[in-house]
Amino acid sequence: MNYPLTVGIMSYRNRSGLAPFSESGYFRQLIRSARYLGLRAFVFCPLDIDWVGRKIYGYSFSPEKGSWHAKYYAFPDVVYDRLFPGGSISGMLFGAAKRLRKQRSIVFFGRALRGKWEVYRSAYKYPDLKPHIPDTMPLTGTTVLGSMIKKHSFIFIKPDAGSQGKGVVQIHALRDGYKCRGRDNLNRPFSTNVQTLTGVLNLVRNVSHRRRLLVQQGLYLNHFRGSTFDIRTIVQKNEQGQWEVTGTAARVGRRGSITSNLHGGGSALRTEALLKQQFPDRYQEILEKINWLGVSIPTALDKELGRFGEFGLDLGVDKNGHVWLIEANSKPGRTVFLRIRAYDLRRTSVLRPMQYSKFLALQRKNRGETSNA
Ligand SMILES: Nc1ncnc2c1ncn2[C@@H]1O[C@H](COP(=O)(O)OP(=O)(O)O)[C@@H](O)[C@H]1O
Ligand SMILES: [Mg+2]
């Protein structure tokens, strides 16, 4: 029988709001892209799976009616995981998602990363990537903290599984004590001097609510008009299942802020224009490095950590023009393209996950047909 290739977009259903899912706008665009590619797509929450009937109560958007409608779907060929960790019933949600992942008939891609440590550790294994990964250790106590400060004299401490720059603290060794600047768990900036390593440890554990922490060499990042910036690089698999940089944008932090996260009040700019201004003689070379890392890092993470379809890489450019991996996100947002008015990039970034879904579904179908022959 000739049934349409189907992709399930896995998310968390919000029971209270009008829109059925937290990323409704994005999902609507995904469904439109899927249609354009001849795929069938629906959004579902893992709690709406009927295990006995092997079907899922899923949602699709009808552009004709301009509304969402729900019905039962057979298990899809491919699942695009857009489930974010956290939230009150996440244990149940993740349990159900895990059970679905065990279904051998479904190809999954895009799981959540456990944290930054998993990423750095995986990338360290590759000698050509290593010079671009900041020296990082899990913060287990004052011994590690002391040796990292001694080695680098300027360090960053941040939650392994943090986001939005919350709980990120910068520490400079002074002649007597340590200067600590950062953002607390509510993203409020603070600055204070501390006398001892134990004092530093207490401070960072306090602002991050005792989450697992990493200690990392501080990077002397280049500044644009007095603000730190990083290059958000969206890398996605294309219709041939190959990594390709979709586009980049520079995120410039608020003046004086130690982080460049947009949540901290930053702005976005076009990468080339910014780099041209900062490094007139070398910007071409830096752009090439960004593109090379943009493909090499996801290739490594894919090999080490499972099947992914996209990453948002935060790349830092230091004062010497050297490019560093600051963070990798396996569930990137795409709004940065709207902020720089790159509507073509935004469109491609929405199309890619569905192109890759189609690639996976076809691959699976062809394999199935061969083995049945
Ligand atoms: N080692 C570092 N050296 C210099 N700046 C850093 C370093 N680590 C993080 N930053 C700054 O802090 C921001 C937030 O750090 P990041 O690791 O991305 O954490 P989060 O997950 O909270 O976004 C980065 O975008 C960058 O501007
Ligand atoms: Mg970040």
Tab-separated table of C-alpha atoms in Angstrom, residues 60 78 90 94 132 140 188 193 214 255 329 352 369:
chain	number	residue	atom	x	y	z
A	60	SER	CA	-2.300	19.115	12.714
A	78	VAL	CA	10.112	9.564	12.027
A	90	SER	CA	8.594	15.894	33.020
A	94	PHE	CA	10.138	11.549	29.470
A	132	HIS	CA	38.599	25.337	19.801
A	140	THR	CA	33.805	19.138	42.276
A	188	ARG	CA	20.142	39.738	37.650
A	193	ASN	CA	34.909	40.452	45.892
A	214	LEU	CA	31.497	23.481	35.385
A	255	ARG	CA	26.994	46.882	27.348
A	329	ASN	CA	22.171	23.415	21.794
A	352	ARG	CA	15.503	21.557	6.942
A	369	GLU	CA	11.606	-3.114	1.167
